[in-house]
PDB file of N, CA, C and O in Angstrom:
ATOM      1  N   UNK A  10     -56.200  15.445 -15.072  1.00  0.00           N
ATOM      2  CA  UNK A  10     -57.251  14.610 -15.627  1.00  0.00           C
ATOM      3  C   UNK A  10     -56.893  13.149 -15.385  1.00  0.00           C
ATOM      4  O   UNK A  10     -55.745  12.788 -15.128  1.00  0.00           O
ATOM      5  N   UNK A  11     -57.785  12.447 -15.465  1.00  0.00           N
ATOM      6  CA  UNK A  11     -57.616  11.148 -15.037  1.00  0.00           C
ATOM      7  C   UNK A  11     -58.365  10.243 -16.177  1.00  0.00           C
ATOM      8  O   UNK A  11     -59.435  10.663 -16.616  1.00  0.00           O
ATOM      9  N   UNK A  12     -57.790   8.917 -16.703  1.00  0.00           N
ATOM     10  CA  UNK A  12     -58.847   7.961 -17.056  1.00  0.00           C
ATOM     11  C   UNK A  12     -59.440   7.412 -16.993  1.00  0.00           C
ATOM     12  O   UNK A  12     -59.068   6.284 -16.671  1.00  0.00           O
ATOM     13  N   UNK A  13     -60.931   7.629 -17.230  1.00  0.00           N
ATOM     14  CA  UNK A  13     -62.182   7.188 -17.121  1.00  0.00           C
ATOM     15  C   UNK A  13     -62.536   5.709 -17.974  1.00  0.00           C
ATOM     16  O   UNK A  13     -63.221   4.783 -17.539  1.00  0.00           O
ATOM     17  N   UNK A  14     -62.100   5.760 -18.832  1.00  0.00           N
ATOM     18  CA  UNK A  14     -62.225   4.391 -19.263  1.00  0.00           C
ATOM     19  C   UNK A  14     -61.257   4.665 -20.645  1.00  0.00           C
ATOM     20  O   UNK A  14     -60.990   5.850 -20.847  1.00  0.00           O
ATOM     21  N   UNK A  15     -60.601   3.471 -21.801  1.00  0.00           N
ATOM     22  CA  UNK A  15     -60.342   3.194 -22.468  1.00  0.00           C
ATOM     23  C   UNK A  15     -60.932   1.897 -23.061  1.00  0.00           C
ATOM     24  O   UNK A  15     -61.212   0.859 -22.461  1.00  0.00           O
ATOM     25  N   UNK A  16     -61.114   2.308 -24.926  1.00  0.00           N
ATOM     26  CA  UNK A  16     -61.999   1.431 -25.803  1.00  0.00           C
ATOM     27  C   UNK A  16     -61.290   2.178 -27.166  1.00  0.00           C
ATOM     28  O   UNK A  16     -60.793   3.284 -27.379  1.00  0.00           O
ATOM     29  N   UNK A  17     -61.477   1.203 -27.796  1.00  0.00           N
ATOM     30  CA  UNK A  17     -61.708   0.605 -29.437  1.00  0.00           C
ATOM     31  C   UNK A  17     -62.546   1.180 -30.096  1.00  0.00           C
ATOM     32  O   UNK A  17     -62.291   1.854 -31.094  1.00  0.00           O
ATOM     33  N   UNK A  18     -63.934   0.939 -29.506  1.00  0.00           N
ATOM     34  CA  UNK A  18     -65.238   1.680 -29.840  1.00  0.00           C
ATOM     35  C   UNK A  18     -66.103   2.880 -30.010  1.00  0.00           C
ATOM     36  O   UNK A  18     -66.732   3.481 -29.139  1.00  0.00           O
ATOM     37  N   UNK A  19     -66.036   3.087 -31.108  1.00  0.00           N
ATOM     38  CA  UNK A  19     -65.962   4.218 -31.670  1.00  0.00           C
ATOM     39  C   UNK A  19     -67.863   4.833 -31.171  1.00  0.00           C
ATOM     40  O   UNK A  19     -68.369   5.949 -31.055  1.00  0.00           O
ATOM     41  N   UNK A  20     -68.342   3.539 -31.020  1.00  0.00           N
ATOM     42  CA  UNK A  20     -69.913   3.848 -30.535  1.00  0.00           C
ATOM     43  C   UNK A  20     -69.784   4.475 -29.200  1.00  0.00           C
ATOM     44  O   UNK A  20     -70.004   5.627 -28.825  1.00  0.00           O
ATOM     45  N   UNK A  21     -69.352   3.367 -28.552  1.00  0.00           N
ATOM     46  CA  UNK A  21     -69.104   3.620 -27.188  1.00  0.00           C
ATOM     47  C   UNK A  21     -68.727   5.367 -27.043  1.00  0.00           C
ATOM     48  O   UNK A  21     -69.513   6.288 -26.824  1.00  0.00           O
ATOM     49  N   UNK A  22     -67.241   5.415 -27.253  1.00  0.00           N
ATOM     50  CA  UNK A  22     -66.751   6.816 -27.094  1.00  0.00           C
ATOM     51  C   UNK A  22     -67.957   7.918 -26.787  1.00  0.00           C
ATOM     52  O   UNK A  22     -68.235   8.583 -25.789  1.00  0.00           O
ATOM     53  N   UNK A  23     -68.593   7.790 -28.225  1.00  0.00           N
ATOM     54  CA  UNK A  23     -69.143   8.368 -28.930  1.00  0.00           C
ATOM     55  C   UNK A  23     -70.659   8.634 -27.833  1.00  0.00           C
ATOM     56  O   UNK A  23     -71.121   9.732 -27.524  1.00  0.00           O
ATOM     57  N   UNK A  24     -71.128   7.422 -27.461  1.00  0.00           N
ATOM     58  CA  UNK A  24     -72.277   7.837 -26.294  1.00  0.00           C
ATOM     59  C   UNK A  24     -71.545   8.400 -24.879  1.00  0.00           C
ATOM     60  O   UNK A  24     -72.052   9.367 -24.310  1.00  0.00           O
ATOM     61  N   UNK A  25     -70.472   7.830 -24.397  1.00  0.00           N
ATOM     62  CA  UNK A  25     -69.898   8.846 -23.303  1.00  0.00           C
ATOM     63  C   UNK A  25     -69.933  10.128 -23.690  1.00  0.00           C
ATOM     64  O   UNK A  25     -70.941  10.767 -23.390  1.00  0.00           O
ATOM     65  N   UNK A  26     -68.804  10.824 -24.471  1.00  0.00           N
ATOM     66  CA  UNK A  26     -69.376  11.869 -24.987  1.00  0.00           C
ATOM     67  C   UNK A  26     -70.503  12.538 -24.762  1.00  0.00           C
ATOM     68  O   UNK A  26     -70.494  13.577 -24.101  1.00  0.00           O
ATOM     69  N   UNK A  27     -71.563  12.048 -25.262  1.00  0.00           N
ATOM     70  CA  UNK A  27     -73.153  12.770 -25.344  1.00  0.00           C
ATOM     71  C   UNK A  27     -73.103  12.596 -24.067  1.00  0.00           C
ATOM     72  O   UNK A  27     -73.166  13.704 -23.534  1.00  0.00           O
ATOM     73  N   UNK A  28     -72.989  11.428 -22.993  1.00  0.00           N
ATOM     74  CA  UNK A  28     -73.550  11.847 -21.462  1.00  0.00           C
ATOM     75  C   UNK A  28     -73.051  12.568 -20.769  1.00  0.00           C
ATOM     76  O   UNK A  28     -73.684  13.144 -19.884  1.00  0.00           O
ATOM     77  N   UNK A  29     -71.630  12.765 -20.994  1.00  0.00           N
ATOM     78  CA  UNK A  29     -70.611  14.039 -20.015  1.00  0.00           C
ATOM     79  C   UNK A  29     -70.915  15.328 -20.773  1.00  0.00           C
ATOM     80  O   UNK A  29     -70.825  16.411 -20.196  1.00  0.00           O
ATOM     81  N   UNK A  30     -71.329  15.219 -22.253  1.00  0.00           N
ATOM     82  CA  UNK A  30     -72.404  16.813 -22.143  1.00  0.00           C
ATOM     83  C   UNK A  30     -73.134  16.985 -21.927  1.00  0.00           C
ATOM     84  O   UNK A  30     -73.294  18.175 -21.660  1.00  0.00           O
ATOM     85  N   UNK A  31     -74.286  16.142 -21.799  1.00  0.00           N
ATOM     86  CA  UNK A  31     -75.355  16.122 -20.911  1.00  0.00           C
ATOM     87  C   UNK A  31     -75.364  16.528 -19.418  1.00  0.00           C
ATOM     88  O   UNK A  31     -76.273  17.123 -18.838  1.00  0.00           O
ATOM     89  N   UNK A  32     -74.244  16.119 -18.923  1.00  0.00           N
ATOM     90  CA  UNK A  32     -74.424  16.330 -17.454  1.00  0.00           C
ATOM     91  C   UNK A  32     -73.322  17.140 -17.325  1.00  0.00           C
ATOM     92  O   UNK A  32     -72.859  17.312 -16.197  1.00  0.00           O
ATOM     93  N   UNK A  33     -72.717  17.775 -18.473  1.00  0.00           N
ATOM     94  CA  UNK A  33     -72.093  18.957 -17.872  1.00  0.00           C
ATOM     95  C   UNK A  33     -70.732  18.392 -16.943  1.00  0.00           C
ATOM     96  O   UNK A  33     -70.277  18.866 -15.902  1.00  0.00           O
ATOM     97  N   UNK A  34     -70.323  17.325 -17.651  1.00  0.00           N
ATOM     98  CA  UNK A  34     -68.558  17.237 -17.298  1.00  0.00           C
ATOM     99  C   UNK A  34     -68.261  17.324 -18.435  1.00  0.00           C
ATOM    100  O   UNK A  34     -68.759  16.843 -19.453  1.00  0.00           O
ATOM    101  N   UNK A  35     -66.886  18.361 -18.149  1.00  0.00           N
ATOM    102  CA  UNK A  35     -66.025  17.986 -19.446  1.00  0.00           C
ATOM    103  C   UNK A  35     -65.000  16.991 -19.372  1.00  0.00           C
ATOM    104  O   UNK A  35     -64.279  16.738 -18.407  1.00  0.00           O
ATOM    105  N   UNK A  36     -65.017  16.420 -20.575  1.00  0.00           N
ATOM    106  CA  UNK A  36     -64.327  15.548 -20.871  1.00  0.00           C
ATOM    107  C   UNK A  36     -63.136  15.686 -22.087  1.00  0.00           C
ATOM    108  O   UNK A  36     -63.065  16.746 -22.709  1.00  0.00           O
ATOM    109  N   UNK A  37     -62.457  14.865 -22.310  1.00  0.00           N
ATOM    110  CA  UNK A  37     -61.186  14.776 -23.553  1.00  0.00           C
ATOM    111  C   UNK A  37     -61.164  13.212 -24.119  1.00  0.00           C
ATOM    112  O   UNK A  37     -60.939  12.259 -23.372  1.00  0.00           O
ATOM    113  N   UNK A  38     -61.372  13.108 -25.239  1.00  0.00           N
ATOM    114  CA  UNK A  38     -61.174  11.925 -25.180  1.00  0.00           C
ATOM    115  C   UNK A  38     -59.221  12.359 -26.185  1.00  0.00           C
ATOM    116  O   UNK A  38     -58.986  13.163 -27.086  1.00  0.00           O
ATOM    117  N   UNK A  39     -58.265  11.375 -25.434  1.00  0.00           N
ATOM    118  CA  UNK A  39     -57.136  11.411 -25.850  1.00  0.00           C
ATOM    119  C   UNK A  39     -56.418   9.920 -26.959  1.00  0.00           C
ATOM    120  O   UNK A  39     -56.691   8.732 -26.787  1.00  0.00           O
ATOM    121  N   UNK A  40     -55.625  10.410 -27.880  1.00  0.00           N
ATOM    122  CA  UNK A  40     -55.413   9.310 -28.461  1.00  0.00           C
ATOM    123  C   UNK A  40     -56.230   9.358 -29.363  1.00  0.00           C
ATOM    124  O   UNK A  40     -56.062   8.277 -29.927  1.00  0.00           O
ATOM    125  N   UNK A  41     -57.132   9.968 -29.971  1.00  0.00           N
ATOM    126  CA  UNK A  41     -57.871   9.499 -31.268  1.00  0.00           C
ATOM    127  C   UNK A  41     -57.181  10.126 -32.665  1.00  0.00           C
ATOM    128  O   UNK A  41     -57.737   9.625 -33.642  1.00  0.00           O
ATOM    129  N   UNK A  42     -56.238  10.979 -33.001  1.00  0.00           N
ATOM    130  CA  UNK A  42     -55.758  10.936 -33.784  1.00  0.00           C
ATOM    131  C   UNK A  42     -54.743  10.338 -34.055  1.00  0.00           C
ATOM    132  O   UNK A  42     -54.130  10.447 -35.117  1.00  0.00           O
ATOM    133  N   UNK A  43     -54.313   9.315 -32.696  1.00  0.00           N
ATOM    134  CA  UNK A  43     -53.265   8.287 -33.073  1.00  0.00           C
ATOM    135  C   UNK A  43     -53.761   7.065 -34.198  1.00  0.00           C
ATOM    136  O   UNK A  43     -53.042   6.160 -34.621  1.00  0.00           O
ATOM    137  N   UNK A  44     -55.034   7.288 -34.508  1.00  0.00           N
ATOM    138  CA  UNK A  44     -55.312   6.236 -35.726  1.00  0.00           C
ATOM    139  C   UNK A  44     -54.769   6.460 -36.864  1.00  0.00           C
ATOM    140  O   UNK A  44     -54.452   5.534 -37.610  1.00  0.00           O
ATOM    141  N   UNK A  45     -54.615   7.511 -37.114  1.00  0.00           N
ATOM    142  CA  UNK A  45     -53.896   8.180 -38.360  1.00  0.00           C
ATOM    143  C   UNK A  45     -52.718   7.613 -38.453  1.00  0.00           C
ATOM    144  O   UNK A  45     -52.249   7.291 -39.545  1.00  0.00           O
ATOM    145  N   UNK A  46     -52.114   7.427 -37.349  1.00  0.00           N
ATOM    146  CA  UNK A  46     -50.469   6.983 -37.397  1.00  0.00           C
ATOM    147  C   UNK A  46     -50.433   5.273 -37.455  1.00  0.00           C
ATOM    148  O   UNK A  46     -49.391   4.739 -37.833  1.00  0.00           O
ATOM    149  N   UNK A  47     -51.353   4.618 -37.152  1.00  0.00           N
ATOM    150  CA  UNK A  47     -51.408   3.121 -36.894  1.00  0.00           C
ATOM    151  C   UNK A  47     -51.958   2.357 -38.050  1.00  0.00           C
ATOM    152  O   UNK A  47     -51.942   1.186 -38.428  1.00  0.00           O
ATOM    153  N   UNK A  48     -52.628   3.897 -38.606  1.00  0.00           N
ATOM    154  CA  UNK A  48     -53.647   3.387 -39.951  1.00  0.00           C
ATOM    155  C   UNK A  48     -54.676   2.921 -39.894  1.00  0.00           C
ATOM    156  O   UNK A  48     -54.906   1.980 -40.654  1.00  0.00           O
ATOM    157  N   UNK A  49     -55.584   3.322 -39.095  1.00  0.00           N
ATOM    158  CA  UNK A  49     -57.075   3.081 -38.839  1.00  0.00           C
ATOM    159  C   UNK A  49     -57.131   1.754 -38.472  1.00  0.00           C
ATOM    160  O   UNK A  49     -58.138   1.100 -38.742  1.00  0.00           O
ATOM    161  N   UNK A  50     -56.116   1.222 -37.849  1.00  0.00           N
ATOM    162  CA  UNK A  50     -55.994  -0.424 -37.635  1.00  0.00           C
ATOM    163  C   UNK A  50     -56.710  -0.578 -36.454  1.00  0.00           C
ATOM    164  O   UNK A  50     -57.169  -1.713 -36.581  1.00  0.00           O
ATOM    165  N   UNK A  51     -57.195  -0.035 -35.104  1.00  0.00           N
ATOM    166  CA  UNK A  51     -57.793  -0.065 -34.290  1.00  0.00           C
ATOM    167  C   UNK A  51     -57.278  -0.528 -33.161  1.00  0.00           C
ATOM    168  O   UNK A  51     -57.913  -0.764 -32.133  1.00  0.00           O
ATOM    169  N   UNK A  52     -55.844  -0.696 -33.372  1.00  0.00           N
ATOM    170  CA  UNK A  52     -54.821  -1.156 -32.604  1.00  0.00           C
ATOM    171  C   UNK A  52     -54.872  -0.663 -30.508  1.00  0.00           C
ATOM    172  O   UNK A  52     -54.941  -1.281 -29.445  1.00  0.00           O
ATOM    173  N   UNK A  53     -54.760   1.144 -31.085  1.00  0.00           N
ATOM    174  CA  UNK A  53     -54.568   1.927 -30.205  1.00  0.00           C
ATOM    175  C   UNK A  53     -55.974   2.221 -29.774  1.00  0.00           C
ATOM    176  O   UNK A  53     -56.928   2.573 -30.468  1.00  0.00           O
ATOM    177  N   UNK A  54     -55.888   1.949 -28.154  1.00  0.00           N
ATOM    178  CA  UNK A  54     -57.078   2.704 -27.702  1.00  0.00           C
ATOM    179  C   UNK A  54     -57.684   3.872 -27.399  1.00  0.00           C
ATOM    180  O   UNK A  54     -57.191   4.004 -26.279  1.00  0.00           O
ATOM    181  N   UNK A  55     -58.327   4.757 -27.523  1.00  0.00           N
ATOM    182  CA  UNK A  55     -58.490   6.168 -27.153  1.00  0.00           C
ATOM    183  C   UNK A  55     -59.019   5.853 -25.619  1.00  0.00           C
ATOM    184  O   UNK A  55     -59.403   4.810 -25.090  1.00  0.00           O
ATOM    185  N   UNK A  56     -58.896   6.987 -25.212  1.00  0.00           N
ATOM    186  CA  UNK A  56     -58.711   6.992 -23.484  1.00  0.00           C
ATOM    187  C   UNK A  56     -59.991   8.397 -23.125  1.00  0.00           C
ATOM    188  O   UNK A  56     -59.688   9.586 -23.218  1.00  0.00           O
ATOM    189  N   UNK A  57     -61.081   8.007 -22.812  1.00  0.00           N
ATOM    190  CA  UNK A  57     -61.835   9.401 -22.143  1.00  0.00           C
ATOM    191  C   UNK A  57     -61.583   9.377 -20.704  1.00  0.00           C
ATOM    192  O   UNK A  57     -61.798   8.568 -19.801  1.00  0.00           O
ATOM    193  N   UNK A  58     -60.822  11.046 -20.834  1.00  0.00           N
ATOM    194  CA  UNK A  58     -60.300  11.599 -19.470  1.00  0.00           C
ATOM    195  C   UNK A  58     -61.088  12.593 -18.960  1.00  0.00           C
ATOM    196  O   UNK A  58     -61.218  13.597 -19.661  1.00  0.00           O
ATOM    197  N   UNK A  59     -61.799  12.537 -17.609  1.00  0.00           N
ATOM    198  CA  UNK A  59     -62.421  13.567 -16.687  1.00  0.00           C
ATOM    199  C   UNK A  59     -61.645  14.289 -15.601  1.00  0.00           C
ATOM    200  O   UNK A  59     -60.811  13.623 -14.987  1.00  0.00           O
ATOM    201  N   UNK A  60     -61.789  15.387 -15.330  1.00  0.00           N
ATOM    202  CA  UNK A  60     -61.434  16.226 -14.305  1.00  0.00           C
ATOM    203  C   UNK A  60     -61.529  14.956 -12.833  1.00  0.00           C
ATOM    204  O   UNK A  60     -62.433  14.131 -12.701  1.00  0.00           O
ATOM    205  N   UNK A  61     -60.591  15.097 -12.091  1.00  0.00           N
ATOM    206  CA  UNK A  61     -60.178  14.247 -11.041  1.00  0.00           C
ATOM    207  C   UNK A  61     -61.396  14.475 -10.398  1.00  0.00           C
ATOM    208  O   UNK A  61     -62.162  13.534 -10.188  1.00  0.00           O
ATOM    209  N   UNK A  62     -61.723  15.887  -9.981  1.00  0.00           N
ATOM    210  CA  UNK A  62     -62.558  16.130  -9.076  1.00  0.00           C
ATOM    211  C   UNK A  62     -64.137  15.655  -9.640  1.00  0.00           C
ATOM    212  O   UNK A  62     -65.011  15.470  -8.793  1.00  0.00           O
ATOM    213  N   UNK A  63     -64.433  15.480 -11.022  1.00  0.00           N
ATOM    214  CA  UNK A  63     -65.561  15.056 -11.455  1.00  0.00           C
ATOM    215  C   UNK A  63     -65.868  13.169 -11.784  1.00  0.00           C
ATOM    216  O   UNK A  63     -66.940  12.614 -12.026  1.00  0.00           O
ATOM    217  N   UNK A  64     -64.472  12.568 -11.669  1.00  0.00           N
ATOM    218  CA  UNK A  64     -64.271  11.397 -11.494  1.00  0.00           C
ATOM    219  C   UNK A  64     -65.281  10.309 -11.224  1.00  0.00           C
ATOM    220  O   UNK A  64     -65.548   9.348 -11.946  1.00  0.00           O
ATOM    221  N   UNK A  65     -65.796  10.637 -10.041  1.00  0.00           N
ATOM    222  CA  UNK A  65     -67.223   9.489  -9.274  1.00  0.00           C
ATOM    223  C   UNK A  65     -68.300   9.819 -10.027  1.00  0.00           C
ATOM    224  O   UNK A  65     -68.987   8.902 -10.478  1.00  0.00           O
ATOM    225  N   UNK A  66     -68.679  11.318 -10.326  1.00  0.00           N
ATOM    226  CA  UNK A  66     -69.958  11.722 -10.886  1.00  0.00           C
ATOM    227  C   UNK A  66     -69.558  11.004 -12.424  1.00  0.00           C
ATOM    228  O   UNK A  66     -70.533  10.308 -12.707  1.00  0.00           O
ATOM    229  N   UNK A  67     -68.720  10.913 -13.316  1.00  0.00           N
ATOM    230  CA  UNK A  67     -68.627  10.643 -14.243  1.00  0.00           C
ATOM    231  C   UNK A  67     -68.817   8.811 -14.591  1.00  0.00           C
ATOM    232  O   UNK A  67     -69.237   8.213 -15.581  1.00  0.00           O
ATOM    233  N   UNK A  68     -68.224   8.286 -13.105  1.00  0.00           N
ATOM    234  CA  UNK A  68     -68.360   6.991 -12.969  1.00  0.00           C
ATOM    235  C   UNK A  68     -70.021   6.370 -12.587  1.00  0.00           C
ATOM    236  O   UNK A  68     -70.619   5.408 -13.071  1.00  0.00           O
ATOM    237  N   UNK A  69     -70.454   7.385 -11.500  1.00  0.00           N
ATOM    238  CA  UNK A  69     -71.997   6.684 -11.644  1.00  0.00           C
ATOM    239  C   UNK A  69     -73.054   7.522 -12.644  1.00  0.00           C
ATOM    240  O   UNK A  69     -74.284   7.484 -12.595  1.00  0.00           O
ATOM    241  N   UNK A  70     -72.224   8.274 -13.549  1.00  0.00           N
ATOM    242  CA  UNK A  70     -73.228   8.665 -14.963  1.00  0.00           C
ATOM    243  C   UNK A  70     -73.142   7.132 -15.453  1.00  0.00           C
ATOM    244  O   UNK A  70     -74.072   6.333 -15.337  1.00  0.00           O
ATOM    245  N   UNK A  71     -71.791   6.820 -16.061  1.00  0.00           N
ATOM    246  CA  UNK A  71     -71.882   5.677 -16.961  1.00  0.00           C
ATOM    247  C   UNK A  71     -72.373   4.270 -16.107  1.00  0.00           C
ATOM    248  O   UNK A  71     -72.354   3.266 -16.819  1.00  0.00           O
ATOM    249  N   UNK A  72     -72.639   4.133 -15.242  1.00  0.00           N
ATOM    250  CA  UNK A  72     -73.528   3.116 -14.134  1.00  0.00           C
ATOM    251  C   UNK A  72     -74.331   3.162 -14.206  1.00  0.00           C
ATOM    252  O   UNK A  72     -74.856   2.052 -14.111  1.00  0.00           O
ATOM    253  N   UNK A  73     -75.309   4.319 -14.431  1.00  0.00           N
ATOM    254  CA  UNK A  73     -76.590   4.430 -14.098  1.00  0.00           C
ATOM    255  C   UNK A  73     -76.901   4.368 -15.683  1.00  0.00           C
ATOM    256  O   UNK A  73     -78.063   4.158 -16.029  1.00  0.00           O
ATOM    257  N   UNK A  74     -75.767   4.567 -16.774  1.00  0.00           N
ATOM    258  CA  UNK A  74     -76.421   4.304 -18.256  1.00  0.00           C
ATOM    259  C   UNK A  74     -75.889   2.997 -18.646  1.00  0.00           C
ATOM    260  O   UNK A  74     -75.350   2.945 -19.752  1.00  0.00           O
ATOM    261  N   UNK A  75     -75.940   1.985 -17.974  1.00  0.00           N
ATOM    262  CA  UNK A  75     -75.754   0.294 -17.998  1.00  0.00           C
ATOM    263  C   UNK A  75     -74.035   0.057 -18.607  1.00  0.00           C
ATOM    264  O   UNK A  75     -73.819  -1.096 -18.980  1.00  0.00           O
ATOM    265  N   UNK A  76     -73.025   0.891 -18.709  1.00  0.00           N
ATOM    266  CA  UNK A  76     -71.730   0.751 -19.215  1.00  0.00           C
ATOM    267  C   UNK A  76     -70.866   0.831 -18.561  1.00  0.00           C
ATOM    268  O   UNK A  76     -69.801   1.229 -19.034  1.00  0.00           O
ATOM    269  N   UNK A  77     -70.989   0.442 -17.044  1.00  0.00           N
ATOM    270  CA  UNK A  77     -70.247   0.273 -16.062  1.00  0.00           C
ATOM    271  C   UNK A  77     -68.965  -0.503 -16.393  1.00  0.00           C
ATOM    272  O   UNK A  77     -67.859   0.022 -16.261  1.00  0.00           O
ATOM    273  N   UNK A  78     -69.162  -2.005 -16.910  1.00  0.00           N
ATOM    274  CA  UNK A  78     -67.968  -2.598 -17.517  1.00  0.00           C
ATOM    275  C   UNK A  78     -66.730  -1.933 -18.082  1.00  0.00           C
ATOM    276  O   UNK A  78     -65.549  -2.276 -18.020  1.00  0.00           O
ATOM    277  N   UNK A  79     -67.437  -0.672 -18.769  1.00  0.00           N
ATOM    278  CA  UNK A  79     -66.379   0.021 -19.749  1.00  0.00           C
ATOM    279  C   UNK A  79     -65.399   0.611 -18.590  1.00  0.00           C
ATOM    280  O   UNK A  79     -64.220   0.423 -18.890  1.00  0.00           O
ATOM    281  N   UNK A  80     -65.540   1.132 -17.611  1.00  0.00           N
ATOM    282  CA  UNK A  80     -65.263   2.176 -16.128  1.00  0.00           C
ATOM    283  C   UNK A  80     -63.679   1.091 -16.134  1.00  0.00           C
ATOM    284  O   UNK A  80     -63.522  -0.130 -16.126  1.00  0.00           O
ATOM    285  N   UNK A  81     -62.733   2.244 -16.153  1.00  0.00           N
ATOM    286  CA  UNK A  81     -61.500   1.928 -15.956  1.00  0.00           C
ATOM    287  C   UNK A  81     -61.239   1.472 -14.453  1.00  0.00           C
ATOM    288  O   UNK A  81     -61.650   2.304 -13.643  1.00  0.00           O
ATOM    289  N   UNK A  82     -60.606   0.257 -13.851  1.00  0.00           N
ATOM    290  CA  UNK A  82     -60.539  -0.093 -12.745  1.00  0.00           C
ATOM    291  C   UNK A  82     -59.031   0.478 -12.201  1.00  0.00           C
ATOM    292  O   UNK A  82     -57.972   0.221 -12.773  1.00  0.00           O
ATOM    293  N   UNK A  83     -59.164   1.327 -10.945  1.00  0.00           N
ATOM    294  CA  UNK A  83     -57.459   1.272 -10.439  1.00  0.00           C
ATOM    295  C   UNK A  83     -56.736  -0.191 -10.221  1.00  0.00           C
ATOM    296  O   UNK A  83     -55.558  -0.252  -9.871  1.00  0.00           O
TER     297      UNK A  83
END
């Protein structure tokens, strides 16, 4: 798996999510029960990870839904 983007934003996450089930990638988002340990401080970012091979499709989902910015850069 690879990272697709990392955020703070709990909205954000939260609409990726709905579009990689929508279109039928799975996804992980990793790191979200590290808040528990930091104390809901918002410190730590959670990381949504896609299948390598679903990577581009996952990148021009979130392009074509205006959140390109969020798209983790190599």
């Amino acid at each position: 798996m690879i990272e697709l983007l990392r955020t703070n934003d709990l909205v954000v996450i939260s609409f990726v999510e709905s579009l990689m089930r929508d279109a039928d990638i799975a996804c992980f988002v990793a790191d979200q029960n590290m808040s528990i340990m930091e104390g809901s401080l918002g410190v730590l970012a959670r990381r949504v990870m896609v299948d390598a091979d679903e990577a581009d499709a996952a990148r021009k989902l979130l392009a074509d839904a205006g959140i390109e910015a969020e798209i983790k850069r190599d």
